[in-house]
């Protein structure tokens, strides 16, 4: 059974970089799109972006200038870096796996990141 | 960018009711649409993909239909476990979620 687990600091300071890692177990990174999705407290879901196992990326245009998603196949991990954060970036951040049919069937449990000084 | 608009935002219903949620895309997305269910404090759960394909393990009371710009999610007979928030999501160009529909107890 595929499992995903987010990890990283729960607090980031304004103007700094938010960094999260997702560790994948129970399955290979090959042939899938590894995604980040976030949800501000009490609000809806926002797609952040994904990295394909080949290394190609696709980012939400509204976040693209601040966003980097990378893959470490040796550790079965992928990571998110979001720079110049503000309070508007406070959210639960989910990592997830999307397949070639657009199905996001596997999700991490989510981790809350608060942006505050 | 493709915008997704769900209606209603909140729906009050009783166990046994037939429930329909609508999702409209700002431009045609063919059938590149998925539906998710989310309960408080939990990650979303995939229900439907490709507009009308039922994900494995999802009860058959859930069904999806539509193509182009108009889509619906139907719960044929609402069960106690179905009170939750539902999101549509397009995957034709980038990915965009609807704002969500909360199904609450009437």
GROMACS .gro file of C-alpha atoms in nm:
model
  223
    1UNK     CA    1   0.000   0.000   0.000
    2UNK     CA    2   0.142   0.335  -0.104
    3UNK     CA    3   0.188   0.582   0.180
    4UNK     CA    4   0.301   0.943   0.175
    5UNK     CA    5   0.424   1.145   0.471
    6UNK     CA    6   0.494   1.516   0.481
    7UNK     CA    7   0.769   1.653   0.703
    8UNK     CA    8   0.920   1.993   0.773
    9UNK     CA    9   0.893   2.297   0.995
   10UNK     CA   10   0.547   2.396   1.109
   11UNK     CA   11   0.642   2.762   1.122
   12UNK     CA   12   0.798   2.994   0.868
   13UNK     CA   13   0.881   3.361   0.897
   14UNK     CA   14   0.747   3.618   0.650
   15UNK     CA   15   0.979   3.672   0.350
   16UNK     CA   16   1.162   3.344   0.418
   17UNK     CA   17   1.141   3.011   0.235
   18UNK     CA   18   0.897   2.736   0.328
   19UNK     CA   19   1.047   2.390   0.280
   20UNK     CA   20   0.867   2.056   0.301
   21UNK     CA   21   0.958   1.699   0.211
   22UNK     CA   22   0.731   1.409   0.125
   23UNK     CA   23   0.854   1.054   0.183
   24UNK     CA   24   0.695   0.782  -0.027
   25UNK     CA   25   0.676   0.422   0.090
   26UNK     CA   26   0.518   0.107  -0.047
   27UNK     CA   27   0.569   0.197  -0.410
   28UNK     CA   28   0.806   0.327  -0.674
   29UNK     CA   29   0.839   0.690  -0.778
   30UNK     CA   30   0.840   0.579  -1.141
   31UNK     CA   31   0.560   0.667  -1.382
   32UNK     CA   32   0.372   0.903  -1.153
   33UNK     CA   33   0.322   1.275  -1.096
   34UNK     CA   34   0.421   1.378  -0.746
   35UNK     CA   35   0.208   1.666  -0.633
   36UNK     CA   36   0.170   1.933  -0.369
   37UNK     CA   37  -0.173   2.070  -0.279
   38UNK     CA   38  -0.256   2.312   0.001
   39UNK     CA   39  -0.560   2.421   0.199
   40UNK     CA   40  -0.571   2.743   0.404
   41UNK     CA   41  -0.755   2.698   0.734
   42UNK     CA   42  -1.130   2.680   0.673
   43UNK     CA   43  -1.092   2.723   0.296
   44UNK     CA   44  -1.077   2.515  -0.020
   45UNK     CA   45  -0.803   2.321  -0.194
   46UNK     CA   46  -0.536   2.483  -0.410
   47UNK     CA   47  -0.314   2.287  -0.646
   48UNK     CA   48   0.049   2.395  -0.610
   49UNK     CA   49   0.226   2.184  -0.870
   50UNK     CA   50   0.381   1.849  -0.951
   51UNK     CA   51   0.701   1.684  -1.062
   52UNK     CA   52   0.699   1.385  -1.295
   53UNK     CA   53   0.937   1.102  -1.216
   54UNK     CA   54   1.146   1.208  -1.517
   55UNK     CA   55   1.206   1.543  -1.345
   56UNK     CA   56   0.975   1.761  -1.553
   57UNK     CA   57   0.759   2.000  -1.355
   58UNK     CA   58   0.425   2.178  -1.385
   59UNK     CA   59   0.352   2.466  -1.152
   60UNK     CA   60   0.047   2.672  -1.064
   61UNK     CA   61   0.102   2.995  -1.261
   62UNK     CA   62   0.009   3.204  -0.957
   63UNK     CA   63   0.295   3.049  -0.755
   64UNK     CA   64   0.548   2.972  -1.027
   65UNK     CA   65   0.784   3.261  -0.957
   66UNK     CA   66   0.832   3.146  -0.595
   67UNK     CA   67   0.813   2.770  -0.635
   68UNK     CA   68   1.055   2.481  -0.673
   69UNK     CA   69   0.957   2.114  -0.660
   70UNK     CA   70   1.235   1.857  -0.673
   71UNK     CA   71   1.273   1.480  -0.660
   72UNK     CA   72   1.527   1.257  -0.484
   73UNK     CA   73   1.475   0.907  -0.616
   74UNK     CA   74   1.756   0.766  -0.400
   75UNK     CA   75   1.556   0.856  -0.091
   76UNK     CA   76   1.206   0.805  -0.237
   77UNK     CA   77   1.133   1.168  -0.155
   78UNK     CA   78   1.016   1.482  -0.327
   79UNK     CA   79   1.030   1.833  -0.190
   80UNK     CA   80   0.864   2.172  -0.202
   81UNK     CA   81   1.032   2.509  -0.162
   82UNK     CA   82   0.818   2.823  -0.162
   83UNK     CA   83   1.007   3.149  -0.127
   84UNK     CA   84   0.910   3.494   0.000
   85UNK     CA   85   0.620   3.358   0.205
   86UNK     CA   86   0.349   3.573   0.359
   87UNK     CA   87   0.059   3.502   0.592
   88UNK     CA   88  -0.144   3.407   0.284
   89UNK     CA   89   0.076   3.097   0.250
   90UNK     CA   90  -0.044   2.964   0.586
   91UNK     CA   91  -0.213   2.633   0.505
   92UNK     CA   92  -0.222   2.259   0.547
   93UNK     CA   93   0.015   2.127   0.284
   94UNK     CA   94  -0.059   1.786   0.133
   95UNK     CA   95   0.167   1.575  -0.081
   96UNK     CA   96  -0.005   1.337  -0.319
   97UNK     CA   97   0.040   1.099  -0.611
   98UNK     CA   98  -0.134   1.156  -0.942
   99UNK     CA   99  -0.137   0.889  -1.209
  100UNK     CA  100  -0.153   0.921  -1.586
  101UNK     CA  101  -0.534   0.929  -1.577
  102UNK     CA  102  -0.546   1.238  -1.359
  103UNK     CA  103  -0.638   1.038  -1.052
  104UNK     CA  104  -0.502   1.172  -0.723
  105UNK     CA  105  -0.571   0.858  -0.527
  106UNK     CA  106  -0.296   0.871  -0.267
  107UNK     CA  107  -0.251   1.160  -0.027
  108UNK     CA  108  -0.039   1.231   0.276
  109UNK     CA  109  -0.212   1.327   0.600
  110UNK     CA  110  -0.115   1.690   0.555
  111UNK     CA  111   0.101   1.922   0.762
  112UNK     CA  112   0.008   2.268   0.885
  113UNK     CA  113   0.257   2.541   0.807
  114UNK     CA  114   0.196   2.878   0.967
  115UNK     CA  115   0.369   3.193   0.843
  116UNK     CA  116   0.426   3.430   1.129
  117UNK     CA  117   0.702   3.640   1.279
  118UNK     CA  118  -0.662   2.979  -1.636
  119UNK     CA  119  -0.960   2.744  -1.606
  120UNK     CA  120  -1.199   2.837  -1.325
  121UNK     CA  121  -1.425   2.578  -1.161
  122UNK     CA  122  -1.753   2.687  -1.000
  123UNK     CA  123  -1.954   2.455  -0.779
  124UNK     CA  124  -2.315   2.493  -0.672
  125UNK     CA  125  -2.455   2.503  -0.421
  126UNK     CA  126  -2.190   2.601  -0.166
  127UNK     CA  127  -2.389   2.435   0.109
  128UNK     CA  128  -2.655   2.168   0.079
  129UNK     CA  129  -2.882   2.054   0.364
  130UNK     CA  130  -3.011   1.700   0.325
  131UNK     CA  131  -3.141   1.399   0.513
  132UNK     CA  132  -3.033   1.037   0.512
  133UNK     CA  133  -3.189   0.867   0.212
  134UNK     CA  134  -3.211   1.183   0.001
  135UNK     CA  135  -3.088   1.199  -0.355
  136UNK     CA  136  -2.821   1.467  -0.371
  137UNK     CA  137  -2.683   1.644  -0.677
  138UNK     CA  138  -2.386   1.881  -0.689
  139UNK     CA  139  -2.301   2.079  -1.000
  140UNK     CA  140  -1.959   2.189  -1.124
  141UNK     CA  141  -1.907   2.427  -1.415
  142UNK     CA  142  -1.580   2.492  -1.596
  143UNK     CA  143  -1.496   2.830  -1.747
  144UNK     CA  144  -1.400   2.654  -2.071
  145UNK     CA  145  -1.435   2.307  -2.212
  146UNK     CA  146  -1.235   2.041  -2.028
  147UNK     CA  147  -1.374   1.738  -2.214
  148UNK     CA  148  -1.411   1.475  -1.939
  149UNK     CA  149  -1.093   1.567  -1.750
  150UNK     CA  150  -1.276   1.604  -1.420
  151UNK     CA  151  -1.250   1.436  -1.082
  152UNK     CA  152  -1.459   1.451  -0.766
  153UNK     CA  153  -1.323   1.429  -0.412
  154UNK     CA  154  -1.481   1.393  -0.069
  155UNK     CA  155  -1.317   1.555   0.232
  156UNK     CA  156  -1.401   1.520   0.599
  157UNK     CA  157  -1.273   1.759   0.867
  158UNK     CA  158  -0.907   1.708   0.949
  159UNK     CA  159  -0.861   1.448   0.676
  160UNK     CA  160  -0.708   1.440   0.330
  161UNK     CA  161  -0.945   1.437   0.035
  162UNK     CA  162  -1.060   1.101  -0.099
  163UNK     CA  163  -1.099   1.034  -0.470
  164UNK     CA  164  -1.452   0.932  -0.570
  165UNK     CA  165  -1.482   0.981  -0.945
  166UNK     CA  166  -1.233   1.040  -1.227
  167UNK     CA  167  -1.272   1.103  -1.599
  168UNK     CA  168  -1.608   1.263  -1.512
  169UNK     CA  169  -1.795   0.937  -1.465
  170UNK     CA  170  -1.553   0.657  -1.370
  171UNK     CA  171  -1.600   0.527  -1.018
  172UNK     CA  172  -1.279   0.482  -0.821
  173UNK     CA  173  -1.222   0.133  -0.691
  174UNK     CA  174  -1.380   0.076  -0.350
  175UNK     CA  175  -1.616   0.374  -0.371
  176UNK     CA  176  -1.982   0.283  -0.312
  177UNK     CA  177  -2.200   0.266  -0.621
  178UNK     CA  178  -2.442   0.526  -0.479
  179UNK     CA  179  -2.188   0.782  -0.604
  180UNK     CA  180  -2.201   0.866  -0.972
  181UNK     CA  181  -2.069   1.137  -1.197
  182UNK     CA  182  -2.177   1.270  -1.534
  183UNK     CA  183  -2.110   1.548  -1.779
  184UNK     CA  184  -1.860   1.668  -2.035
  185UNK     CA  185  -1.738   1.994  -2.175
  186UNK     CA  186  -1.826   2.257  -1.915
  187UNK     CA  187  -2.106   2.108  -1.704
  188UNK     CA  188  -2.068   1.820  -1.462
  189UNK     CA  189  -2.266   1.666  -1.180
  190UNK     CA  190  -2.196   1.444  -0.883
  191UNK     CA  191  -2.496   1.247  -0.761
  192UNK     CA  192  -2.540   1.052  -0.440
  193UNK     CA  193  -2.841   0.830  -0.502
  194UNK     CA  194  -2.931   0.770  -0.137
  195UNK     CA  195  -2.739   0.978   0.116
  196UNK     CA  196  -2.583   0.777   0.399
  197UNK     CA  197  -2.462   0.903   0.739
  198UNK     CA  198  -2.100   0.866   0.628
  199UNK     CA  199  -2.159   1.097   0.329
  200UNK     CA  200  -2.191   1.422   0.525
  201UNK     CA  201  -1.874   1.594   0.412
  202UNK     CA  202  -1.739   1.855   0.170
  203UNK     CA  203  -1.711   1.766  -0.197
  204UNK     CA  204  -1.472   1.919  -0.450
  205UNK     CA  205  -1.455   1.895  -0.825
  206UNK     CA  206  -1.114   1.927  -0.994
  207UNK     CA  207  -1.019   1.973  -1.356
  208UNK     CA  208  -0.700   1.827  -1.501
  209UNK     CA  209  -0.726   1.943  -1.860
  210UNK     CA  210  -0.486   2.236  -1.812
  211UNK     CA  211  -0.284   2.261  -1.494
  212UNK     CA  212  -0.515   2.159  -1.210
  213UNK     CA  213  -0.795   2.361  -1.052
  214UNK     CA  214  -1.035   2.276  -0.773
  215UNK     CA  215  -1.386   2.406  -0.727
  216UNK     CA  216  -1.456   2.598  -0.408
  217UNK     CA  217  -1.633   2.303  -0.246
  218UNK     CA  218  -1.986   2.199  -0.153
  219UNK     CA  219  -2.060   2.116   0.208
  220UNK     CA  220  -2.331   1.854   0.256
  221UNK     CA  221  -2.479   1.903   0.601
  222UNK     CA  222  -2.755   1.748   0.807
  223UNK     CA  223  -3.096   1.900   0.745
   0.00000   0.00000   0.00000
